[in-house]
Short mmCIF file of C-alpha atoms in Angstrom, two decimals:
data_model
loop_
_atom_site.label_atom_id
_atom_site.label_comp_id
_atom_site.label_asym_id
_atom_site.label_seq_id
_atom_site.Cartn_x
_atom_site.Cartn_y
_atom_site.Cartn_z
CA MET A 1 79.90 -54.26 -12.88
CA ARG A 2 80.84 -57.37 -14.88
CA VAL A 3 84.62 -57.78 -15.01
CA CYS A 4 86.24 -59.07 -18.14
CA VAL A 5 89.65 -60.71 -17.64
CA LYS A 6 91.29 -61.67 -20.91
CA TYR A 7 94.05 -64.34 -20.80
CA ARG A 8 96.83 -64.12 -23.28
CA LEU A 9 99.53 -66.61 -24.25
CA ALA A 10 101.03 -68.78 -21.54
CA GLY A 11 103.46 -66.87 -19.34
CA GLN A 12 101.91 -63.46 -20.09
CA ARG A 13 100.05 -61.31 -17.57
CA PRO A 14 96.24 -61.35 -18.01
CA SER A 15 94.62 -58.02 -18.83
CA LEU A 16 91.87 -56.40 -16.79
CA ALA A 17 88.88 -54.42 -17.98
CA GLY A 18 86.96 -53.36 -14.88
CA ASN A 19 86.74 -50.82 -12.05
CA VAL A 20 89.18 -49.83 -9.32
CA LYS A 21 89.11 -47.42 -6.39
CA VAL A 22 91.47 -44.43 -6.59
CA LYS A 23 92.54 -42.71 -3.35
CA TRP A 24 94.26 -39.33 -3.51
CA GLY A 25 94.87 -37.68 -0.14
CA LYS A 26 91.51 -37.55 1.61
CA GLU A 27 89.60 -38.01 -1.64
CA MET A 28 88.25 -41.39 -2.70
CA TYR A 29 87.05 -42.04 -6.26
CA PRO A 30 85.19 -45.36 -6.59
CA ASP A 31 84.34 -47.18 -9.80
CA VAL A 32 87.16 -45.77 -11.95
CA GLU A 33 87.28 -47.71 -15.21
CA VAL A 34 90.61 -49.18 -16.24
CA ASN A 35 91.71 -51.42 -19.09
CA THR A 36 95.27 -52.72 -18.98
CA ASP A 37 95.18 -53.36 -22.72
CA ASP A 38 95.51 -49.57 -23.07
CA GLU A 39 98.68 -47.62 -22.44
CA PRO A 40 99.30 -46.71 -18.76
CA VAL A 41 99.33 -43.06 -19.81
CA LEU A 42 95.60 -43.30 -20.57
CA PHE A 43 94.90 -44.38 -16.98
CA LYS A 44 97.05 -41.50 -15.73
CA ALA A 45 95.08 -39.14 -17.94
CA GLN A 46 91.88 -40.36 -16.23
CA ILE A 47 93.48 -39.67 -12.84
CA PHE A 48 94.45 -36.20 -14.07
CA ALA A 49 90.82 -35.54 -15.04
CA LEU A 50 89.67 -36.56 -11.53
CA THR A 51 92.37 -34.92 -9.40
CA GLY A 52 93.97 -32.22 -11.54
CA VAL A 53 97.43 -33.72 -10.90
CA GLN A 54 99.52 -33.69 -14.07
CA PRO A 55 100.64 -37.19 -15.23
CA GLU A 56 104.33 -36.35 -14.78
CA ARG A 57 103.62 -35.36 -11.13
CA GLN A 58 101.73 -38.55 -10.32
CA LYS A 59 103.03 -41.52 -8.36
CA VAL A 60 100.51 -44.33 -8.78
CA VAL A 61 100.91 -47.29 -6.39
CA CYS A 62 99.04 -50.57 -5.91
CA LYS A 63 100.18 -53.21 -3.41
CA GLY A 64 103.58 -51.58 -3.11
CA VAL A 65 104.25 -51.52 -6.89
CA THR A 66 104.61 -48.18 -8.71
CA LEU A 67 103.03 -47.79 -12.17
CA ARG A 68 105.44 -46.89 -14.96
CA ASP A 69 104.59 -44.71 -17.97
CA ASP A 70 105.54 -47.23 -20.64
CA THR A 71 104.30 -50.59 -19.32
CA TRP A 72 102.02 -52.14 -16.70
CA GLY A 73 104.84 -54.56 -15.79
CA ASN A 74 104.27 -56.05 -12.31
CA PHE A 75 101.52 -53.55 -11.58
CA LYS A 76 98.78 -56.14 -11.07
CA LEU A 77 95.17 -54.97 -10.80
CA THR A 78 92.08 -56.84 -9.74
CA ASN A 79 88.48 -55.67 -9.71
CA ASN A 80 87.84 -53.09 -6.93
CA ALA A 81 91.57 -52.94 -6.13
CA LEU A 82 92.71 -49.85 -4.17
CA VAL A 83 95.07 -47.59 -6.12
CA LEU A 84 96.95 -44.87 -4.21
CA VAL A 85 97.88 -41.65 -6.00
CA MET A 86 100.50 -39.26 -4.66
CA GLY A 87 101.25 -35.86 -6.12
CA SER A 88 100.03 -32.29 -5.90
CA LYS A 89 98.41 -29.95 -8.37
CA GLU A 90 100.59 -27.15 -9.66
CA GLU A 91 98.23 -24.57 -8.21
CA ASP A 92 98.54 -26.06 -4.70
CA VAL A 93 101.08 -23.44 -3.67
CA PRO A 94 100.64 -21.33 -0.49
CA ALA A 95 99.30 -17.91 -1.42
CA ALA A 96 101.03 -14.74 -0.35
CA PRO A 97 99.50 -13.16 2.78
CA VAL A 98 98.75 -9.92 0.96
CA GLU A 99 97.90 -9.70 -2.74
CA GLN A 100 100.31 -7.32 -4.40
CA THR A 101 100.14 -5.60 -7.78
CA ARG A 102 102.01 -7.57 -10.38
CA PHE A 103 103.41 -6.13 -13.59
CA VAL A 104 103.37 -8.10 -16.82
CA GLU A 105 107.17 -7.99 -16.98
CA ASP A 106 107.39 -9.73 -13.58
CA MET A 107 104.93 -12.54 -14.35
CA ASN A 108 105.92 -16.08 -15.25
CA GLU A 109 104.33 -17.93 -18.17
CA ALA A 110 101.53 -19.45 -16.09
CA GLU A 111 100.60 -16.07 -14.59
CA LEU A 112 100.63 -14.45 -18.02
CA ALA A 113 98.28 -17.10 -19.35
CA THR A 114 95.80 -16.45 -16.53
CA ALA A 115 96.02 -12.66 -16.63
CA MET A 116 95.65 -12.42 -20.42
CA ASP A 117 92.93 -15.07 -20.78
CA MET A 118 95.13 -17.47 -22.74
CA PRO A 119 93.49 -20.48 -24.43
CA GLU A 120 94.11 -24.02 -23.25
CA GLY A 121 97.12 -26.06 -24.29
CA LEU A 122 97.69 -29.82 -24.51
CA ILE A 123 99.73 -31.71 -21.94
CA ASN A 124 102.77 -33.65 -23.10
CA LEU A 125 102.11 -37.36 -22.57
CA GLY A 126 105.74 -38.26 -23.19
CA ASN A 127 107.38 -36.97 -26.38
CA THR A 128 103.99 -36.01 -27.85
CA CYS A 129 104.89 -32.38 -28.57
CA TYR A 130 104.82 -33.19 -32.31
CA MET A 131 101.11 -34.08 -32.04
CA ASN A 132 100.23 -31.13 -29.80
CA ALA A 133 101.88 -28.63 -32.14
CA THR A 134 100.14 -30.12 -35.19
CA VAL A 135 96.69 -29.87 -33.56
CA GLN A 136 97.20 -26.24 -32.50
CA CYS A 137 98.21 -25.23 -36.05
CA LEU A 138 95.33 -27.03 -37.79
CA LYS A 139 92.87 -25.58 -35.28
CA THR A 140 93.54 -22.09 -36.68
CA VAL A 141 91.56 -22.94 -39.85
CA PRO A 142 87.97 -21.91 -39.01
CA GLU A 143 86.36 -24.03 -41.73
CA LEU A 144 88.20 -27.14 -40.54
CA ARG A 145 87.40 -26.36 -36.92
CA ASN A 146 83.68 -25.98 -37.77
CA ALA A 147 83.68 -29.27 -39.66
CA LEU A 148 85.31 -31.06 -36.71
CA LEU A 149 82.93 -29.59 -34.14
CA ASN A 150 79.97 -30.68 -36.30
CA TYR A 151 81.38 -34.15 -36.96
CA ASP A 152 79.02 -37.01 -36.14
CA LYS A 153 81.16 -39.18 -33.86
CA SER A 154 78.69 -42.05 -34.18
CA SER A 155 79.52 -42.33 -37.89
CA THR A 156 83.13 -43.44 -37.45
CA GLY A 157 82.32 -46.86 -38.90
CA GLY A 158 84.95 -48.45 -36.67
CA ASP A 159 87.82 -47.63 -39.04
CA THR A 160 91.01 -45.94 -37.88
CA ALA A 161 90.40 -42.76 -39.93
CA GLY A 162 86.98 -42.34 -38.31
CA GLU A 163 88.37 -42.93 -34.81
CA LEU A 164 91.17 -40.41 -35.40
CA THR A 165 88.71 -37.81 -36.74
CA ALA A 166 86.38 -38.35 -33.76
CA ALA A 167 89.29 -38.01 -31.31
CA LEU A 168 90.47 -34.80 -33.00
CA SER A 169 86.91 -33.45 -32.88
CA GLU A 170 86.82 -34.10 -29.12
CA THR A 171 90.24 -32.46 -28.69
CA VAL A 172 89.23 -29.31 -30.58
CA SER A 173 86.04 -29.09 -28.51
CA ALA A 174 88.03 -29.48 -25.28
CA LEU A 175 90.51 -26.78 -26.36
CA ASP A 176 87.60 -24.44 -27.01
CA SER A 177 85.74 -24.81 -23.73
CA GLY A 178 86.61 -28.00 -21.89
CA GLY A 179 89.30 -26.87 -19.43
CA SER A 180 92.68 -28.45 -18.69
CA SER A 181 91.24 -31.73 -17.36
CA ALA A 182 89.12 -32.33 -20.45
CA CYS A 183 92.07 -31.39 -22.68
CA GLY A 184 94.26 -33.94 -20.91
CA VAL A 185 91.77 -36.76 -21.43
CA ALA A 186 91.15 -35.72 -25.06
CA ALA A 187 94.89 -35.61 -25.81
CA ALA A 188 95.30 -39.13 -24.42
CA ARG A 189 92.46 -40.44 -26.58
CA LEU A 190 93.82 -38.65 -29.63
CA LEU A 191 97.22 -40.24 -29.04
CA GLY A 192 95.60 -43.67 -28.84
CA ALA A 193 93.68 -43.04 -32.07
CA LEU A 194 96.88 -41.85 -33.78
CA HIS A 195 98.65 -45.03 -32.69
CA GLY A 196 95.76 -47.05 -34.13
CA ALA A 197 95.88 -45.23 -37.47
CA ALA A 198 99.68 -45.26 -37.71
CA PRO A 199 101.33 -47.81 -35.39
CA ARG A 200 104.80 -46.39 -36.05
CA PHE A 201 103.91 -43.46 -33.76
CA ALA A 202 103.64 -45.95 -30.86
CA GLU A 203 107.34 -46.85 -31.09
CA ARG A 204 109.27 -46.82 -27.84
CA ALA A 205 112.56 -45.09 -27.10
CA ALA A 206 115.51 -46.87 -25.51
CA ALA A 207 114.48 -45.55 -22.09
CA GLY A 208 111.04 -47.15 -22.45
CA GLY A 209 108.85 -44.09 -23.04
CA PHE A 210 107.31 -42.99 -26.32
CA ALA A 211 109.85 -42.14 -29.01
CA GLN A 212 109.91 -38.66 -30.54
CA GLN A 213 108.25 -38.51 -33.97
CA ASP A 214 108.32 -36.27 -37.03
CA ALA A 215 105.64 -33.55 -36.82
CA SER A 216 105.36 -33.37 -40.62
CA GLU A 217 104.50 -37.09 -40.76
CA CYS A 218 101.92 -36.58 -37.99
CA TRP A 219 100.43 -33.64 -39.92
CA THR A 220 100.19 -35.80 -43.06
CA GLU A 221 98.58 -38.72 -41.19
CA ILE A 222 95.94 -36.53 -39.55
CA VAL A 223 95.14 -34.70 -42.78
CA ARG A 224 94.84 -38.03 -44.61
CA ALA A 225 92.29 -39.27 -42.05
CA LEU A 226 90.29 -36.02 -42.24
CA GLN A 227 90.34 -36.24 -46.02
CA GLN A 228 88.50 -39.55 -45.78
CA ARG A 229 85.95 -38.57 -43.14
CA LEU A 230 85.03 -34.86 -43.46
CA PRO A 231 82.72 -34.16 -46.43
CA ALA A 232 83.11 -30.99 -48.47
CA ALA A 233 81.02 -27.89 -47.90
CA PRO A 234 78.16 -27.29 -50.38
CA MET A 235 79.43 -26.04 -53.75
CA PRO A 236 77.56 -23.80 -56.22
CA ASP A 237 79.03 -25.87 -59.05
CA LYS A 238 77.20 -29.21 -59.06
CA ASN A 239 80.00 -30.71 -61.14
CA ALA A 240 82.63 -29.98 -58.47
CA THR A 241 84.78 -33.01 -57.74
CA ARG A 242 86.25 -32.05 -54.36
CA ALA A 243 84.78 -34.56 -51.98
CA SER A 244 86.27 -33.45 -48.65
CA VAL A 245 86.90 -30.31 -46.63
CA ILE A 246 90.63 -31.03 -46.90
CA GLU A 247 90.61 -31.11 -50.71
CA GLN A 248 88.36 -28.05 -50.75
CA TYR A 249 90.38 -25.76 -48.47
CA PHE A 250 93.91 -27.26 -48.52
CA GLY A 251 94.07 -28.82 -51.99
CA GLY A 252 95.63 -27.20 -55.02
CA THR A 253 96.47 -28.32 -58.55
CA LEU A 254 99.57 -27.96 -60.70
CA ASP A 255 99.90 -27.88 -64.47
CA VAL A 256 103.09 -29.83 -65.20
CA GLU A 257 105.19 -29.81 -68.37
CA LEU A 258 108.02 -32.28 -69.03
CA VAL A 259 110.64 -31.52 -71.68
CA CYS A 260 113.45 -33.95 -72.50
CA SER A 261 116.86 -32.27 -72.38
CA GLU A 262 118.60 -35.01 -74.38
CA ALA A 263 116.20 -35.79 -77.24
CA ASP A 264 113.83 -34.01 -79.59
CA GLU A 265 110.59 -35.19 -77.97
CA PRO A 266 107.29 -33.31 -77.86
CA PRO A 267 106.57 -31.91 -74.38
CA THR A 268 104.14 -33.86 -72.21
CA HIS A 269 101.51 -32.13 -70.07
CA SER A 270 99.74 -33.42 -66.98
CA GLU A 271 97.94 -32.24 -63.86
CA GLU A 272 99.00 -32.97 -60.29
CA SER A 273 97.23 -32.37 -56.99
CA PHE A 274 98.92 -31.14 -53.83
CA LEU A 275 98.02 -30.55 -50.19
CA GLN A 276 101.24 -28.71 -49.41
CA LEU A 277 104.19 -27.14 -51.22
CA SER A 278 107.82 -27.90 -50.43
CA CYS A 279 110.64 -25.42 -49.98
CA PHE A 280 113.92 -27.20 -50.66
CA ILE A 281 116.88 -25.61 -48.89
CA SER A 282 120.05 -25.26 -50.93
CA GLN A 283 123.06 -23.01 -50.64
CA ASP A 284 121.40 -20.39 -52.85
CA VAL A 285 118.03 -20.34 -51.06
CA LYS A 286 117.78 -17.50 -48.55
CA TYR A 287 114.07 -16.71 -48.81
CA LEU A 288 110.91 -18.80 -48.93
CA GLN A 289 109.87 -17.41 -52.30
CA SER A 290 113.13 -18.45 -54.00
CA GLY A 291 112.86 -21.93 -52.47
CA LEU A 292 109.35 -22.33 -53.87
CA ARG A 293 110.43 -21.07 -57.30
CA SER A 294 113.32 -23.54 -57.47
CA LYS A 295 110.93 -26.42 -56.78
CA MET A 296 108.65 -25.26 -59.62
CA ALA A 297 111.46 -25.67 -62.18
CA GLU A 298 113.63 -28.74 -61.57
CA HIS A 299 115.53 -31.46 -63.38
CA ILE A 300 114.45 -35.07 -62.98
CA THR A 301 115.57 -38.38 -64.47
CA LYS A 302 113.02 -40.69 -66.09
CA MET A 303 112.74 -43.28 -68.82
CA SER A 304 112.83 -41.86 -72.35
CA GLN A 305 110.82 -43.84 -74.90
CA THR A 306 112.79 -42.19 -77.70
CA LEU A 307 116.24 -43.03 -76.31
CA GLY A 308 115.28 -46.30 -74.66
CA ARG A 309 117.09 -45.30 -71.45
CA ASP A 310 116.88 -42.91 -68.55
CA ALA A 311 117.28 -39.28 -69.57
CA VAL A 312 117.24 -35.86 -67.94
CA TYR A 313 113.97 -33.93 -68.18
CA THR A 314 113.10 -30.39 -67.20
CA LYS A 315 109.94 -30.39 -65.09
CA THR A 316 108.10 -27.08 -64.97
CA SER A 317 105.10 -26.68 -62.68
CA LYS A 318 102.59 -23.86 -62.43
CA ILE A 319 99.70 -23.58 -59.97
CA SER A 320 96.30 -23.75 -61.66
CA ARG A 321 94.20 -23.83 -58.48
CA LEU A 322 95.14 -22.04 -55.25
CA PRO A 323 93.69 -23.39 -51.99
CA ALA A 324 92.37 -21.03 -49.34
CA TYR A 325 94.95 -22.36 -46.88
CA LEU A 326 98.45 -22.97 -48.18
CA THR A 327 100.74 -25.34 -46.27
CA VAL A 328 104.47 -25.04 -46.91
CA GLN A 329 107.06 -27.50 -45.60
CA PHE A 330 110.70 -26.55 -45.23
CA VAL A 331 112.64 -29.67 -46.24
CA ARG A 332 115.04 -29.39 -43.33
CA PHE A 333 115.84 -33.06 -42.73
CA TYR A 334 117.95 -35.49 -44.74
CA TYR A 335 119.09 -39.00 -43.97
CA LYS A 336 122.71 -39.47 -42.87
CA GLU A 337 123.69 -43.10 -43.42
CA LYS A 338 126.72 -42.96 -41.12
CA GLU A 339 124.70 -41.96 -38.05
CA SER A 340 121.41 -43.51 -39.33
CA ILE A 341 119.44 -40.38 -38.43
CA ASN A 342 117.44 -37.68 -40.17
CA ALA A 343 119.89 -34.82 -39.74
CA LYS A 344 118.72 -31.22 -39.78
CA ILE A 345 119.62 -28.32 -42.07
CA LEU A 346 119.89 -25.28 -39.79
CA LYS A 347 120.24 -22.71 -42.60
CA ASP A 348 118.42 -19.39 -42.13
CA VAL A 349 115.57 -19.09 -44.68
CA LYS A 350 113.43 -15.97 -44.26
CA PHE A 351 109.65 -16.18 -44.62
CA PRO A 352 107.17 -13.28 -44.82
CA LEU A 353 104.02 -12.53 -42.86
CA ASP A 354 102.31 -11.65 -46.16
CA LEU A 355 102.92 -13.99 -49.08
CA ASP A 356 102.14 -13.35 -52.75
CA VAL A 357 102.24 -16.44 -55.01
CA TYR A 358 101.00 -14.75 -58.20
CA GLU A 359 104.23 -15.52 -60.10
CA LEU A 360 103.89 -19.25 -59.35
CA CYS A 361 100.51 -19.48 -61.12
CA THR A 362 99.53 -20.31 -64.69
CA PRO A 363 98.71 -17.38 -67.01
CA GLU A 364 95.05 -18.44 -66.97
CA LEU A 365 94.87 -18.33 -63.17
CA GLN A 366 96.80 -15.05 -63.07
CA GLU A 367 94.11 -13.52 -65.29
CA ARG A 368 91.39 -14.72 -62.91
CA LEU A 369 93.30 -13.35 -59.89
CA THR A 370 93.72 -9.87 -61.36
CA PRO A 371 90.27 -8.37 -60.51
CA MET A 372 90.58 -9.05 -56.77
CA ARG A 373 94.22 -7.96 -56.76
CA ASN A 374 93.14 -4.66 -58.34
CA LYS A 375 90.64 -4.17 -55.52
CA PHE A 376 93.40 -4.65 -52.95
CA LYS A 377 95.57 -2.10 -54.77
CA GLU A 378 92.75 0.43 -55.04
CA LEU A 379 92.03 0.12 -51.34
CA GLU A 380 95.70 0.67 -50.48
CA ASP A 381 95.82 3.72 -52.77
CA ALA A 382 92.69 5.07 -51.10
CA LYS A 383 94.27 4.62 -47.66
CA VAL A 384 97.36 6.54 -48.77
CA GLN A 385 95.22 9.33 -50.20
CA SER A 386 93.12 9.45 -47.04
CA SER A 387 96.25 9.65 -44.90
CA LEU A 388 97.60 12.55 -46.95
CA SER A 389 94.26 14.37 -46.79
CA SER A 390 93.91 13.93 -43.04
CA GLY A 391 97.39 15.36 -42.56
CA ASN A 392 96.18 18.67 -44.03
CA LYS A 393 93.24 18.91 -41.64
CA SER A 394 93.31 20.49 -38.22
CA HIS A 395 93.86 18.25 -35.20
CA GLY A 396 90.27 18.90 -34.16
CA ASP A 397 88.91 17.05 -37.20
CA SER A 398 88.29 13.36 -36.61
CA SER A 399 86.76 10.92 -39.00
CA LYS A 400 84.10 8.57 -37.70
CA ALA A 401 84.85 4.87 -37.69
CA LYS A 402 83.19 3.36 -40.71
CA LYS A 403 81.52 0.02 -40.97
CA LYS A 404 83.33 -2.48 -43.13
CA ARG A 405 82.11 -5.26 -45.30
CA VAL A 406 84.15 -8.29 -46.19
CA LEU A 407 84.48 -9.69 -49.70
CA PRO A 408 84.71 -13.46 -50.17
CA TYR A 409 88.25 -14.74 -50.61
CA TRP A 410 87.13 -17.56 -52.94
CA PHE A 411 85.97 -17.70 -56.54
CA GLU A 412 82.20 -17.73 -56.81
CA ASN A 413 82.09 -21.20 -58.40
CA ASP A 414 84.90 -22.68 -56.26
CA VAL A 415 84.34 -22.43 -52.49
CA GLY A 416 87.61 -23.02 -50.66
CA SER A 417 89.87 -21.48 -53.30
CA ASN A 418 91.93 -18.28 -53.14
CA ASN A 419 90.89 -15.55 -55.60
CA SER A 420 93.77 -13.07 -55.12
CA GLY A 421 97.03 -14.97 -54.63
CA TYR A 422 97.57 -13.04 -51.40
CA TYR A 423 98.11 -14.93 -48.14
CA ARG A 424 98.64 -14.03 -44.49
CA LEU A 425 100.70 -16.21 -42.14
CA GLN A 426 98.54 -17.72 -39.40
CA ALA A 427 100.55 -20.63 -37.94
CA VAL A 428 104.16 -21.83 -37.72
CA LEU A 429 105.25 -25.25 -36.49
CA THR A 430 108.85 -25.20 -35.33
CA HIS A 431 111.48 -27.74 -34.33
CA ARG A 432 114.37 -27.26 -31.94
CA GLY A 433 117.09 -29.88 -32.07
CA ARG A 434 119.42 -31.63 -34.50
CA SER A 435 117.26 -34.50 -35.83
CA SER A 436 113.58 -35.15 -36.51
CA SER A 437 113.55 -38.01 -33.97
CA SER A 438 114.72 -35.82 -31.11
CA GLY A 439 114.33 -32.25 -29.91
CA HIS A 440 111.09 -30.38 -29.33
CA TYR A 441 108.17 -29.11 -31.45
CA VAL A 442 106.16 -25.94 -30.72
CA ALA A 443 103.21 -24.22 -32.45
CA TRP A 444 103.10 -20.45 -32.95
CA VAL A 445 99.62 -19.27 -33.95
CA ALA A 446 98.06 -15.93 -34.84
CA ARG A 447 95.30 -14.68 -32.55
CA GLY A 448 93.59 -11.42 -33.47
CA ALA A 449 96.30 -8.80 -33.92
CA GLY A 450 98.86 -10.80 -31.92
CA TRP A 451 100.52 -14.20 -31.74
CA LEU A 452 100.62 -17.07 -29.24
CA ARG A 453 103.31 -19.61 -28.52
CA CYS A 454 101.69 -23.01 -27.77
CA ASP A 455 104.39 -25.06 -26.05
CA ASP A 456 102.38 -28.15 -25.04
CA ASP A 457 100.14 -26.99 -22.14
CA THR A 458 101.94 -23.64 -21.76
CA VAL A 459 100.45 -20.86 -23.91
CA THR A 460 102.05 -17.41 -23.88
CA PRO A 461 101.81 -14.24 -26.02
CA VAL A 462 104.63 -13.39 -28.41
CA THR A 463 105.29 -10.63 -30.94
CA GLU A 464 105.47 -10.74 -34.72
CA ASP A 465 109.20 -10.03 -34.49
CA GLU A 466 109.66 -13.17 -32.38
CA VAL A 467 107.79 -15.19 -34.99
CA LEU A 468 109.95 -13.85 -37.83
CA LYS A 469 113.06 -14.90 -35.88
CA LEU A 470 112.02 -18.55 -36.34
CA SER A 471 113.70 -18.61 -39.76
CA GLY A 472 116.62 -20.76 -38.59
CA GLY A 473 120.36 -20.24 -38.53
CA GLY A 474 121.10 -21.74 -35.10
CA ASP A 475 119.94 -24.08 -32.36
CA TRP A 476 116.84 -22.00 -31.59
CA HIS A 477 113.42 -23.04 -32.91
CA CYS A 478 113.40 -23.30 -36.74
CA ALA A 479 110.27 -23.05 -38.87
CA TYR A 480 109.41 -26.50 -40.21
CA LEU A 481 105.81 -26.06 -41.43
CA LEU A 482 104.07 -22.81 -42.36
CA LEU A 483 100.31 -22.39 -42.66
CA TYR A 484 99.11 -19.38 -44.66
CA GLY A 485 95.47 -18.31 -44.77
CA PRO A 486 93.71 -16.07 -47.31
CA LYS A 487 94.25 -12.34 -47.02
CA ILE A 488 90.83 -10.82 -46.37
CA LEU A 489 89.67 -7.71 -48.23
CA GLU A 490 87.62 -5.37 -46.02
CA LEU A 491 85.95 -2.46 -47.80
CA PRO A 492 84.59 0.56 -45.93
CA GLU A 493 80.89 1.18 -46.38
CA GLN A 494 80.33 4.26 -48.53
CA ASP A 495 78.36 7.32 -47.44
CA GLU A 496 75.64 8.43 -49.84
CA ASP A 497 77.44 11.67 -50.67
CA GLU A 498 80.90 10.10 -50.89
CA PRO A 499 82.39 8.84 -54.17
CA MET A 500 83.08 5.12 -54.47
CA VAL A 501 86.62 3.97 -53.71
CA THR A 502 86.40 0.93 -55.92
CA ASP A 503 83.96 -0.84 -58.14
CA ILE A 504 82.73 -4.00 -56.44
CA THR A 505 79.63 -4.74 -58.49
CA ASP A 506 81.20 -7.79 -60.17
CA ASP A 507 81.52 -9.86 -56.97
CA PRO A 508 78.88 -10.73 -54.35
CA ALA A 509 79.19 -8.60 -51.23
CA GLY A 510 78.04 -8.93 -47.68
CA GLU A 511 79.11 -12.58 -47.41
CA PRO A 512 81.18 -13.72 -44.44
CA PRO A 513 84.94 -14.16 -44.88
CA THR A 514 84.62 -17.77 -43.78
CA ALA A 515 82.90 -20.41 -45.87
CA LEU A 516 81.16 -22.66 -43.37
CA ALA A 517 82.15 -26.28 -43.74
#
């Protein structure tokens, strides 16, 4: 293979782009590609894919020099150089002589993951938990996942948004079916693409490794790239203006009214777009709903044309378009000038598993939400009536399981919207620590009827009660970002001789609950 050695400024080490031989125990891997322009962690990720040895367990040596995580330093490579790797796989542990029955309560996290068929996680490449947690949360949106899996990686165009989208597509694919080795390589490539799109995420800590970053900023950067590269799903309305999957499924609109508190000015009206709502935490805020309400009616200072100076205005916002997937950020960090850090507000703010945002909407949208909300209420009333009726029957009577059909959660002319105002929590991104530039981030995601805790490459089952305890109030994990999905209405199929539970003739039936992107 042709070797390309690029010489930099005088006094700097030349970079190598070629092949080396990697020896691990009795195994020899020839022709392993390496480029010293990349981070050393990418080379270690390649070794992990070949050997199964986690990067943090690797000792990589060439000519007596050990490779560091943060820099190539004096680790000089030439074409066909021999690189020695020392370290063992986690599973290389002597097995017990006799296999014994193990109870779930006695298993560790790794055993639980194997026994309960847990999905793959993402290895921590050095303070990259913020990225791993973000990916696991976004992956819970089926329409976004479908769009990523169908993304044409050859159409990146060479721009950073395209490279980041392609890397995320590869990561989602690896999480689905690639195994731990493929996930490790994909995570390394995603990290490199993230550094290319936002160089601030490549900052180094004082110790030399990658610095911890803010997961909310990572979320915003990834969503911004996807907004540029993932086209919207087909819309019935040809005049629809939502150009991307992100705007379609995550984007909402606000009707905003500004009223001057100091002068007799006519109110001004405008429309604003949002991809997430903010819950500001004050002394009076104890619940998510009250935090959202306080943000919808706030006082701001702006220039008054009437007074010729800054004046106080009352800004009132109402939601005029609800997205299918609602992202909410708890504003838990504020800048402390004395310590020069983003300090954390640890206050306990409760959040629900089921969220109703009807009161935050405009009267016009509330009117449009009412028909689907009535269907939810009628179904609940029917369940109560059925429960009372079954209580009067003998124990020998058993009702047959009925087939169910799912009603679309979006308005017919607006794919990707929410037509009821009802949401169900499906992912929580938490932070443990005292500042956004330190501590640890974890994703907690819904799976079927249960929940999973995705702590980098360790995935374990948790209960709903454990998720609800993430509301804050101490040094344990605090909810930082919430991702709510649409509450799905499932109607039982009616028997021919059975009266209808609800009238559903107005809306199309038999469509899947997920709009394919």
